[in-house]
Coordinates of C-alpha atoms in Angstrom, one line a residue:
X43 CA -3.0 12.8 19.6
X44 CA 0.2 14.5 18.7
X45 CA 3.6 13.0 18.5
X46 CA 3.2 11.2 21.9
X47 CA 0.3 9.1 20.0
X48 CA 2.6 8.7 16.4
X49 CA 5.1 7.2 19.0
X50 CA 2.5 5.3 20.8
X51 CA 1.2 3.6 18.2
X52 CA 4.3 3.3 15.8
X53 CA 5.6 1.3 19.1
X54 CA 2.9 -1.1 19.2
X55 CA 3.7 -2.9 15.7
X56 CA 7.1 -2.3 15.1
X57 CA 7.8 -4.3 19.0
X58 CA 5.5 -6.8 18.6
X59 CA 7.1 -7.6 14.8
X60 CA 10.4 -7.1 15.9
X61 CA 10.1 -9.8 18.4
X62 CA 8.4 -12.4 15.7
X63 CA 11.5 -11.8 13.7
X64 CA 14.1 -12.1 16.1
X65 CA 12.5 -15.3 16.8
X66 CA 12.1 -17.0 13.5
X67 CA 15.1 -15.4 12.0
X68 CA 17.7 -14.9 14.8
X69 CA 20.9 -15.3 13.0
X70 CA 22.3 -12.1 10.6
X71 CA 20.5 -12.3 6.9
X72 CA 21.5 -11.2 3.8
X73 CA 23.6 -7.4 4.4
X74 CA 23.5 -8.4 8.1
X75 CA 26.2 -10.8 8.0
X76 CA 28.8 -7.9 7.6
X77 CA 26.7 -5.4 9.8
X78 CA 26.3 -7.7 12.7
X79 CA 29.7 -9.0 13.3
X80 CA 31.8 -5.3 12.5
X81 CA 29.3 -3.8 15.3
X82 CA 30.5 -6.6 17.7
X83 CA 34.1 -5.9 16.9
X84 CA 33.2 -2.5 17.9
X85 CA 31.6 -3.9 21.3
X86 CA 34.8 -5.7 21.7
X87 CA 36.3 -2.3 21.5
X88 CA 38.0 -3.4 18.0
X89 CA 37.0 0.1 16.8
X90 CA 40.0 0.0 14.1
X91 CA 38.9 -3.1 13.0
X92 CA 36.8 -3.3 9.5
X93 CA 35.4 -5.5 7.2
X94 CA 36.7 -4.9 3.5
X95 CA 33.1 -5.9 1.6
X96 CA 31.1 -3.2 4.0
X97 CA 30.5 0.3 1.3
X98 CA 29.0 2.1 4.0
X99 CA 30.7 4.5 6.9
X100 CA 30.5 3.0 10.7
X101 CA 28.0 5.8 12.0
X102 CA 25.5 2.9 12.5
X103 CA 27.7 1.2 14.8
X104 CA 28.6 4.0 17.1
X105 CA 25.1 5.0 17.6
X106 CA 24.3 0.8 18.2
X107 CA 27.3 1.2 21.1
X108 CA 25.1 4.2 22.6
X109 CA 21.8 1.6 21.8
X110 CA 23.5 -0.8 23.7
X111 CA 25.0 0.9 26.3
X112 CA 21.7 2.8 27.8
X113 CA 20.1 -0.7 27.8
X114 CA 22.9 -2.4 29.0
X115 CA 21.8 -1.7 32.6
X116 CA 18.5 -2.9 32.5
X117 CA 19.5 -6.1 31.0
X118 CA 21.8 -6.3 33.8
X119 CA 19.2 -6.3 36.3
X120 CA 17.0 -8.5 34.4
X121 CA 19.5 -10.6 34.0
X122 CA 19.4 -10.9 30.2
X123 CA 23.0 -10.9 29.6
X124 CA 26.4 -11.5 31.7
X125 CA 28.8 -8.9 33.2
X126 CA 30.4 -8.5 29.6
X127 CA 29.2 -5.5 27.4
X128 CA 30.0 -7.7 24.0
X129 CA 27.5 -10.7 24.8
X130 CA 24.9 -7.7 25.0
X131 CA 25.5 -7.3 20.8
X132 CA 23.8 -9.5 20.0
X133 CA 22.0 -9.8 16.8
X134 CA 18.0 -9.1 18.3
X135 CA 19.5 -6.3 20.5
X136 CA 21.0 -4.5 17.7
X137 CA 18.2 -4.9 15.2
X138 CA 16.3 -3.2 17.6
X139 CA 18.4 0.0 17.3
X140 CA 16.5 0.4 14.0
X141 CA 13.2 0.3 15.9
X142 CA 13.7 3.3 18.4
X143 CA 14.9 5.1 14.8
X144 CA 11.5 4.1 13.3
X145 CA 9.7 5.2 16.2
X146 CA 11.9 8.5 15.9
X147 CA 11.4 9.1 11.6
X148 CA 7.7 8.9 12.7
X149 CA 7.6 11.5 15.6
X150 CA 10.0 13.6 12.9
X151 CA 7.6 12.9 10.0
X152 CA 4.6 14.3 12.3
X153 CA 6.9 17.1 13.0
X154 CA 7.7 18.0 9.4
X155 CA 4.0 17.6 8.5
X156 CA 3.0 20.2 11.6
X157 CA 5.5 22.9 10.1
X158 CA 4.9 22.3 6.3
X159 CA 0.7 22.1 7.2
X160 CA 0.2 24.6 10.3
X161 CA -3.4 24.5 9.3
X162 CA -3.6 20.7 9.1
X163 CA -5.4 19.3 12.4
X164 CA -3.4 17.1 15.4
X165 CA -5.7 14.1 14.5
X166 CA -5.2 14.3 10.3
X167 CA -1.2 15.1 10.7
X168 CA -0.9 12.2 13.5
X169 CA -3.2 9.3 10.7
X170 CA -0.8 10.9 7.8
X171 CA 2.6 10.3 10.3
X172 CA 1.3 6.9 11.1
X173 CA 0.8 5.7 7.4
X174 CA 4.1 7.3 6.0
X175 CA 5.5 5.3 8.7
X176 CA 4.4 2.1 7.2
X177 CA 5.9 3.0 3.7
X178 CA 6.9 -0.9 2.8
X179 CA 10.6 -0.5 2.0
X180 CA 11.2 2.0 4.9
X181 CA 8.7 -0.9 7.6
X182 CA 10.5 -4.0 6.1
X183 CA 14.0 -2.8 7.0
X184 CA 12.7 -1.6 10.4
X185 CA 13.2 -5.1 11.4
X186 CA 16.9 -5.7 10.4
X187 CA 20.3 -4.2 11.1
X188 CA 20.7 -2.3 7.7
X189 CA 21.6 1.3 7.5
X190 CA 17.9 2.3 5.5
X191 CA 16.2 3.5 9.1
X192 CA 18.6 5.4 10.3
X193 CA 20.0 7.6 7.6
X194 CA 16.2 8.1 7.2
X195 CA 16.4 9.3 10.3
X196 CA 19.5 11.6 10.5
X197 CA 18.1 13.1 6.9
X198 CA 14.3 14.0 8.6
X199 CA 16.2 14.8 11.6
X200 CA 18.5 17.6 9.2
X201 CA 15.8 18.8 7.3
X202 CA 13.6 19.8 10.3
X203 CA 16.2 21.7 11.7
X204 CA 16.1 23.4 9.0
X205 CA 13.0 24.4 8.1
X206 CA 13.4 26.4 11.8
X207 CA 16.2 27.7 10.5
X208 CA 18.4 26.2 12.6
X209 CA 21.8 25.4 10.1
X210 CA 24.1 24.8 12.6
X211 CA 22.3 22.1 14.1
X212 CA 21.0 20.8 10.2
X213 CA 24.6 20.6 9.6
X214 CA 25.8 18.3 12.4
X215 CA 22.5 16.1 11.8
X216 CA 23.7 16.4 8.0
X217 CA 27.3 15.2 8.9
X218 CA 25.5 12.7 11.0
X219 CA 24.0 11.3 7.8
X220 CA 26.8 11.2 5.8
X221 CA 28.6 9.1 8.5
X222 CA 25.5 6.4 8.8
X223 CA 25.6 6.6 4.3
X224 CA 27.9 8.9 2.1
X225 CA 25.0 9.1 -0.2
X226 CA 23.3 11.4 2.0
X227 CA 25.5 14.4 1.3
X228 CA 23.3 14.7 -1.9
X229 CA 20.3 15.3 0.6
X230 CA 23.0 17.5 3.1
X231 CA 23.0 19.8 -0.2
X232 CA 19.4 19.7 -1.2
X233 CA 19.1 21.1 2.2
X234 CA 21.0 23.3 2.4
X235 CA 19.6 24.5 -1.4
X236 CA 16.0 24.5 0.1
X237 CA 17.5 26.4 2.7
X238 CA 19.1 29.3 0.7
X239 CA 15.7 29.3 -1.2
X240 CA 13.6 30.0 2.5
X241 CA 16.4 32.4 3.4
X242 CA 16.3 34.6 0.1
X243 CA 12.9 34.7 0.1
X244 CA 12.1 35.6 3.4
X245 CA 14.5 38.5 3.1
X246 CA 13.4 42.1 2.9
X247 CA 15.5 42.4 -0.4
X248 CA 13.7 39.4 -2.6
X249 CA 10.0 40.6 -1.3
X250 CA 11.0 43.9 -3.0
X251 CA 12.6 42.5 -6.1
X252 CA 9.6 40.1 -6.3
X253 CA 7.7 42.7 -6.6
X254 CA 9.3 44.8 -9.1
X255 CA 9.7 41.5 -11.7
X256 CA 6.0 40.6 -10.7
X257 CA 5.2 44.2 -12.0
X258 CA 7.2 44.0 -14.9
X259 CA 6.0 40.4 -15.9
X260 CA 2.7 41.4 -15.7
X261 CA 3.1 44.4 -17.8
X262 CA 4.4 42.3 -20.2
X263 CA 1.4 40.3 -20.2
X264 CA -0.8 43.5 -20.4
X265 CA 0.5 44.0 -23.0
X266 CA -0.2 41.1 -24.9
X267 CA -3.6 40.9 -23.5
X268 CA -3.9 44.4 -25.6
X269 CA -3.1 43.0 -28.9
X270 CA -5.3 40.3 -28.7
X271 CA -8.1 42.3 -27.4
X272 CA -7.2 44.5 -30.8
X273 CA -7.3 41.6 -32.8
X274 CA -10.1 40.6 -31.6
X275 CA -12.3 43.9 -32.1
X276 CA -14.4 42.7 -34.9
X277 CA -15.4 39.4 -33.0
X278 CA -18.2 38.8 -30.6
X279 CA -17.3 41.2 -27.6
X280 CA -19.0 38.8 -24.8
X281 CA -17.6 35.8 -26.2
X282 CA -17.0 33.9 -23.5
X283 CA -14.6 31.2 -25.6
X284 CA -12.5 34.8 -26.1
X285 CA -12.1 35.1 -22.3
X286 CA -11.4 31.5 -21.6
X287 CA -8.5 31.3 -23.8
X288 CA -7.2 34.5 -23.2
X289 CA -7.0 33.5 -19.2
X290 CA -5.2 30.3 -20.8
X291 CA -3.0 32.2 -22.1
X292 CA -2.0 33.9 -19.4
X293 CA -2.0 31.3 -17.5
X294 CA 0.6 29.4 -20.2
X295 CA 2.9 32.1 -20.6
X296 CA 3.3 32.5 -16.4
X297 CA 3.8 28.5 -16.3
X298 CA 6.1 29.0 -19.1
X299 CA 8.7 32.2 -17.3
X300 CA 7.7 30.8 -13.5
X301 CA 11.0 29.0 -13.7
X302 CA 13.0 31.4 -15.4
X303 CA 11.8 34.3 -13.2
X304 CA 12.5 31.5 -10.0
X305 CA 16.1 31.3 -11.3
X306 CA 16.5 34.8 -12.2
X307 CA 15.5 35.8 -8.6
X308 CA 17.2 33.3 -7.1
X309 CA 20.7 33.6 -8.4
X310 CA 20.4 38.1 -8.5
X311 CA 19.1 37.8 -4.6
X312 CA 21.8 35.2 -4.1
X313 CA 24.6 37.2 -5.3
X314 CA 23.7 40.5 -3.7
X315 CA 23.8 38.8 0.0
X316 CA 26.6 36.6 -1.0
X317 CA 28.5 37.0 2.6
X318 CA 25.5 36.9 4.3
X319 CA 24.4 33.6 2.9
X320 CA 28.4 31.9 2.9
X321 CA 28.1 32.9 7.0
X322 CA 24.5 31.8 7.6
X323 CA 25.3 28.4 5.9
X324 CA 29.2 28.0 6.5
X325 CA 28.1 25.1 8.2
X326 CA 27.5 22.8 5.8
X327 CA 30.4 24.3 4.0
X328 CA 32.4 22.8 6.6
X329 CA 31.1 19.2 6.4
X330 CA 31.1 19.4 2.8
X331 CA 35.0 20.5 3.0
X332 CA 35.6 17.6 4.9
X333 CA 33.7 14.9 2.8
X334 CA 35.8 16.2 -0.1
X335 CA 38.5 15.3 2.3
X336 CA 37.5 11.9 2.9
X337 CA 37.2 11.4 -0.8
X338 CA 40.5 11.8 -1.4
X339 CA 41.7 9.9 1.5
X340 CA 39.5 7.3 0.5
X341 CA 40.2 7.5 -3.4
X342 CA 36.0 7.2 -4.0
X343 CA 33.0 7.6 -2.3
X344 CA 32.7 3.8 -1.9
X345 CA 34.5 2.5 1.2
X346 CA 34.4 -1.7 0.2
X347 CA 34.1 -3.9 -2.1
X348 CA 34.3 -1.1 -5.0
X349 CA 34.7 -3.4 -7.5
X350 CA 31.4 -4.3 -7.4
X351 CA 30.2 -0.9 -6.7
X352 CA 31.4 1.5 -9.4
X353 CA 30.0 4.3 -10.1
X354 CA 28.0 4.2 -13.4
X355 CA 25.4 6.7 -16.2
X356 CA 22.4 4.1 -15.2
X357 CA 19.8 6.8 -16.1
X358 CA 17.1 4.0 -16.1
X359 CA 17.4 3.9 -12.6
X360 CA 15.2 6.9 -12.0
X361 CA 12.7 5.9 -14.4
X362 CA 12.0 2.9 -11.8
X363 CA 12.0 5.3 -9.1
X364 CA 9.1 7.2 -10.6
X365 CA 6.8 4.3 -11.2
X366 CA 7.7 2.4 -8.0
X367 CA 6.8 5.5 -6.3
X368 CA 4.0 6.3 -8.3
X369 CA 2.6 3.0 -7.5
X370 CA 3.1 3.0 -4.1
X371 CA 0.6 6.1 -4.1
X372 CA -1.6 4.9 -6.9
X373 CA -5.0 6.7 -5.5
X374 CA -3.2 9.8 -6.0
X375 CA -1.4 9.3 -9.7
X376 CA -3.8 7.3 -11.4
X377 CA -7.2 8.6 -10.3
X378 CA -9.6 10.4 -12.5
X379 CA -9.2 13.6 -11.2
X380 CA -5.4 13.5 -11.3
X381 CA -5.9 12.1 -15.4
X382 CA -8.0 15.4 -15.9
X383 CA -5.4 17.4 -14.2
X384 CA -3.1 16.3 -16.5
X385 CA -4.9 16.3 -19.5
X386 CA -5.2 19.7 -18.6
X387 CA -2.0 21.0 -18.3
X388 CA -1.2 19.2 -21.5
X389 CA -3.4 21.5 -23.2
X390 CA -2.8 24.6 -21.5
X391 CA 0.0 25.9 -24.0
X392 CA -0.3 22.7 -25.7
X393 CA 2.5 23.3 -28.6
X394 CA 5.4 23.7 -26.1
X395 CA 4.0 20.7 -23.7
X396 CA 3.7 18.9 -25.9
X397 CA 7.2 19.4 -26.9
X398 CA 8.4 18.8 -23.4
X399 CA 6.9 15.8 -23.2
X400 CA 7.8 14.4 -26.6
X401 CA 11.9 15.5 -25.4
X402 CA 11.0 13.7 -22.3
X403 CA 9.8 10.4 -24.3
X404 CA 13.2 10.7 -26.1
X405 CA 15.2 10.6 -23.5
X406 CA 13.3 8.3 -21.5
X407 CA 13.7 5.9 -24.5
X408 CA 17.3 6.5 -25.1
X409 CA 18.0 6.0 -20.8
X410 CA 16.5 2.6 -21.1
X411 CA 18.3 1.8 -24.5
X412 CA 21.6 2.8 -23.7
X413 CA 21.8 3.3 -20.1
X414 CA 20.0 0.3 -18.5
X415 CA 22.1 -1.8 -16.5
X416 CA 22.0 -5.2 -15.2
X417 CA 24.3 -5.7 -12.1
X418 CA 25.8 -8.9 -11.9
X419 CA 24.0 -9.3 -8.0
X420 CA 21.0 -8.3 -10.2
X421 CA 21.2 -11.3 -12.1
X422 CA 22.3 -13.9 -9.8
X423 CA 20.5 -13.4 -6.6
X424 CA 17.3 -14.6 -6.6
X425 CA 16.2 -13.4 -3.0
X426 CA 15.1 -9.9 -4.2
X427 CA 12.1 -8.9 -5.6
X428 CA 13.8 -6.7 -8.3
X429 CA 15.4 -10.0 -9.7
X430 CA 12.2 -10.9 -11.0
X431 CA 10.9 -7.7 -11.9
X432 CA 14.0 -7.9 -14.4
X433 CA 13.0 -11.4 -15.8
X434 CA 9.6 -11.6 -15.7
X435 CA 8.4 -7.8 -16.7
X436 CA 11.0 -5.4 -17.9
X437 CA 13.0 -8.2 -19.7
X438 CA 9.9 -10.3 -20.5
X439 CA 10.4 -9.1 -24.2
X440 CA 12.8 -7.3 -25.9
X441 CA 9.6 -4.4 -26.6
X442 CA 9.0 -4.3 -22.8
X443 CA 11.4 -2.1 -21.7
X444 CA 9.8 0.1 -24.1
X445 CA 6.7 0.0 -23.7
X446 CA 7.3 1.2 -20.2
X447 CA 8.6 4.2 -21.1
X448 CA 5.5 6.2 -21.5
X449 CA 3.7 5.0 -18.1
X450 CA 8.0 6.3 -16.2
X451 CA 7.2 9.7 -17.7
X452 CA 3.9 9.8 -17.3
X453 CA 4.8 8.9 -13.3
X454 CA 7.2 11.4 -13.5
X455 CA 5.1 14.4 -15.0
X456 CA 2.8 13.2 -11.7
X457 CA 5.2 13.9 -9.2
X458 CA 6.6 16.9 -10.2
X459 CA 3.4 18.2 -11.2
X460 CA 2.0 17.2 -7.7
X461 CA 5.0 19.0 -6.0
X462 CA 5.2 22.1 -8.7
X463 CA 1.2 22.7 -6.8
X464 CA 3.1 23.8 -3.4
X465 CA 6.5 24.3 -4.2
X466 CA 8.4 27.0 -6.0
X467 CA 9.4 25.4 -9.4
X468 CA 13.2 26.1 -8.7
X469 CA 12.8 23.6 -5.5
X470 CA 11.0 21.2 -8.0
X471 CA 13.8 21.4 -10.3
X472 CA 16.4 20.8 -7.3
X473 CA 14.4 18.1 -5.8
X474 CA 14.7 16.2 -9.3
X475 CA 18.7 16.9 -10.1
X476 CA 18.9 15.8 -6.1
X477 CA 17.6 12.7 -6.8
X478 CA 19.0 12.2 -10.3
X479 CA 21.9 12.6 -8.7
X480 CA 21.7 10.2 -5.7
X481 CA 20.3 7.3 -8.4
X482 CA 22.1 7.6 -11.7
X483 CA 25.3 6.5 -10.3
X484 CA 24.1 3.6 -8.9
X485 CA 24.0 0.5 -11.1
X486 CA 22.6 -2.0 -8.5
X487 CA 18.6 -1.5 -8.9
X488 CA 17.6 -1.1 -5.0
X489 CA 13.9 -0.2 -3.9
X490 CA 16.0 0.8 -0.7
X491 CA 18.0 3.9 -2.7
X492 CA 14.2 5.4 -3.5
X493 CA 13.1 6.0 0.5
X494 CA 14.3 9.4 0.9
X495 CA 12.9 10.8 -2.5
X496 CA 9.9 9.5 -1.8
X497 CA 9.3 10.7 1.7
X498 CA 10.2 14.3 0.4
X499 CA 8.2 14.2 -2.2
X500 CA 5.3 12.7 0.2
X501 CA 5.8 15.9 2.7
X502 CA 5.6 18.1 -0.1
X503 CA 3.3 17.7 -2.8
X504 CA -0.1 18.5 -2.7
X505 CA -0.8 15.1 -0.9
X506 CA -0.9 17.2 2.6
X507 CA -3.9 18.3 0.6
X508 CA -5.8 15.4 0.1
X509 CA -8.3 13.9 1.5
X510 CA -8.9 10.8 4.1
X511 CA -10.0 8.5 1.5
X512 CA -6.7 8.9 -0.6
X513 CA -4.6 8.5 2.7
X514 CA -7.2 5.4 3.7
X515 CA -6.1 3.9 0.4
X516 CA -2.5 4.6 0.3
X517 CA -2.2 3.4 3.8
X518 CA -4.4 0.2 2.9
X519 CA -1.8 -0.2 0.0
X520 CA 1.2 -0.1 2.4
X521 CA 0.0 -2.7 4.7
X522 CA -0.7 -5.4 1.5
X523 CA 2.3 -5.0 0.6
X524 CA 3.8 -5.4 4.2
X525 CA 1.7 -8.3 5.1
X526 CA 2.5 -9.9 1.8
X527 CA 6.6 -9.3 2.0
X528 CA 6.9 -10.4 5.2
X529 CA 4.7 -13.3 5.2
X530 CA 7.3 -14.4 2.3
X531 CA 10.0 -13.2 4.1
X532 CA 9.2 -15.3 7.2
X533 CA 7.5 -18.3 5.8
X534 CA 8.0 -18.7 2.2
X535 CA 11.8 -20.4 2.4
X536 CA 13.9 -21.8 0.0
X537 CA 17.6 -23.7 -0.2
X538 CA 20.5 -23.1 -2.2
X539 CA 21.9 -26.2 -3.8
X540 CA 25.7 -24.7 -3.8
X541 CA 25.2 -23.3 -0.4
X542 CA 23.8 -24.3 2.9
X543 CA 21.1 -22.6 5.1
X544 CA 17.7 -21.5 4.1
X545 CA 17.1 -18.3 1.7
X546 CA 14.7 -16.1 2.3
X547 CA 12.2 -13.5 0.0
X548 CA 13.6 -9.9 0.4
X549 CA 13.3 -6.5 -1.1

């Protein structure tokens, strides 16, 4: 077991897969019409050469010409391929530069999983590698030349470092990113935030302060715990109602200041080590310098086509992220015991909850009012699976899109109350402006954006916790929806009448 057998395994469907595509789709598809072709320019050593309608930076392509050039030996002797490096690019060679990265997310996934669960045994970290490996929008794109694997990659590949505190090394992997999708340098920084967080904790300082605002806050507990106990003289003394809600109460009021006291330690610790912190992380400093570099250069974050690409408030956008990712994971969201659980900690405090989640309904409302967008690719392609989840659901009638609402916040209160089990709440609220952040701007709705959310959010909650049966599930989950989007993908064609070639089902 281990991360031998996560690579092992992982090998033996994504090769066998990636040959059936290659051979009943072997020309570029979709994205890979622009992908393909600038990576053979660069095999053609045209690396000044680029493509006006590509959004995304060339790291892809350099780390295709290191692909291609370690097997470029082999296919030498096997005589795959003439003496000319540029007939080696070809479309099937490149798409498989994706599957050594999925191979490597799941050996880094297994990784993650060992550090974040040291407890966890080889077998259950190796089965929970193996099905976050077949998470459907990360598996489908395994098998094309899109950028999805491999900035998954470079981000696992960041964070690891890391969590071993290594920030000089997280910082190259996070540059790394940025270069395969500018995107990621909203990840680089959620990093690096997690990072600080590890770093001020673990510091001889905070365990001091911690302790001294532990005291105090429970002091101040103490002493509300002695005026009910006073008002509550003349009552029955073994009441045990009278104890329940009292440890409710306490248990409210330290839900309640757990994020102020998080943020109050946070920013105190932060600021009394300032130099120490700007020199342990001046890494990513650095890169993040330089990216604000390249935006000005560039005039945008977008390299192409940014006409069709601006940046717009579509705050609807991570609404869908919640429920597509609360589906995904459905035995954990929408199982009994995770109902009670939140039934529960609606009650617990239950005037300012239910508060927060009347705010929350507001705004969800409002997002999906005034702030949901419909791309124009959004309308007129009909090869993408959100094309129809536009017509046929959200838009299916005019109350629809509201009516949703309650089942996105719901999905939402799930995650982060999932997360908020084994995280610090001050991670949980930086995990959710990260990826408010990373979808907001984006008015195209893509399933694609939501993979590295969800895999955080995967190593992180309490779902390291769970049991086999909720993994068995999830994983049985994945693979439906794999065998069912690639069975469309492959077999389930359609034409164009204004254009030529056949059209295929994709995310």
């Amino acid at each position: 077991m281990g991360k031998l057998a996560v690579a092992a395994i992982t090998s033996l469907w994504v090769i066998p897969m990636l040959m059936i595509v290659n051979h009943i789709v072997p020309e570029p598809y979709m994205d890979e019409i622009f992908h393909v072709p600038q990576a053979q320019q660069y095999c053609n050593g045209n690396l000044r050469s680029w493509d006006p309608m590509i959004t995304t930076p060339p790291g892809l392509y350099y780390l295709s010409l290191a692909h291609v050039a370690s097997l470029f030996p082999g296919m030498l002797l096997m005589g795959t391929t003439s003496q000319s490096f540029s007939e080696a690019c070809s479309t099937s060679v490149l798409r498989s530069t994706n599957a050594v990265f999925a191979v490597l997310c799941g050996v880094l996934v297994y990784e993650i999983i060992r550090f974040l669960g040291p407890n966890l045994s080889d077998w259950k970290a190796t089965f929970m590698a193996l099905v976050m490996s077949l998470y459907p929008l990360h598996w489908f794109f395994t098998f094309l030349y899109y950028t999805d694997v491999a900035s998954l990659t470079a981000f696992l590949a960041m964070y690891l470092a890391c969590l071993r505190k290594r920030y000089t090394l997280s910082a190259l992997f996070g540059a790394l990113a940025i270069f395969i999708r500018q995107t990621n340098v909203v990840w680089m920084l959620f990093v690096a935030c997690s990072g600080v967080l590890d770093f001020t904790r673990d510091s001889p300082r905070p365990k001091q302060k911690q302790k001294v605002d532990q005291d105090s806050h429970h002091q101040a507990i103490d002493r509300k715990e002695a005026a009910l106990r006073s008002n509550l003289r003349k009552r029955k003394p073994d009441s045990s109602l009278d104890r329940v809600d009292r440890a409710k109460s306490v248990s409210s009021t330290e839900d309640t200041l757990g994020l102020v006291y998080d943020v109050y330690d946070v920013i105190t610790t932060s600021w009394s080590m300032k130099w120490k912190l700007l020199v342990t992380f001046s890494p990513f400093i650095v890169v993040m310098v330089a990216f604000g570099i390249f935006i000005l250069w560039n005039g945008g974050i977008v390299l192409g086509a940014k006409e069709a690409h601006v940046v717009s408030p579509h705050f609807a956008q991570i609404m869908y992220f919640s429920l597509v990712s609360a589906l995904f994971t459905a035995p954990l969201h929408f199982s009994v015991g995770q109902l009670k659980n939140m039934l529960q900690e609606l009650r617990g405090n239950w005037p300012s909850n239910l508060l927060l989640t009347l705010v929350a309904l507001i705004a969800g409302l409002a997002s999906v009012h005034f702030f949901s967008l419909a791309h124009p690719y959004l309308l007129a392609d009909n090869r993408h699976y959100p094309f129809y989840l536009w017509r046929k659901i959200i838009n299916a009638h005019w109350l629809m899109k509201y009516m949703l609402v309650p089942v996105y916040i719901y999905s939402w209160f799930s995650i982060l109350t999932l997360l908020a089990k084994t995280q610090r709440k001050i991670w949980v609220l930086v995990y959710f402006l990260a990826t408010c952040a990373v979808l907001v701007p984006t008015p195209l709705i893509e399933f694609r954006y939501y993979t590295i959310p969800f895999y955080i959010f995967m190593l992180h909650s309490s779902v390291r916790n769970s049991g086999c049966a909720t993994w068995l599930l999830t994983g049985t989950i994945f693979v439906c929806v794999n065998v069912f989007t690639m069975g469309m993908f492959l077999f389930r064609t359609f034409k164009w009448s204004h254009e030529d070639g056949v059209q295929r089902f994709i995310w």
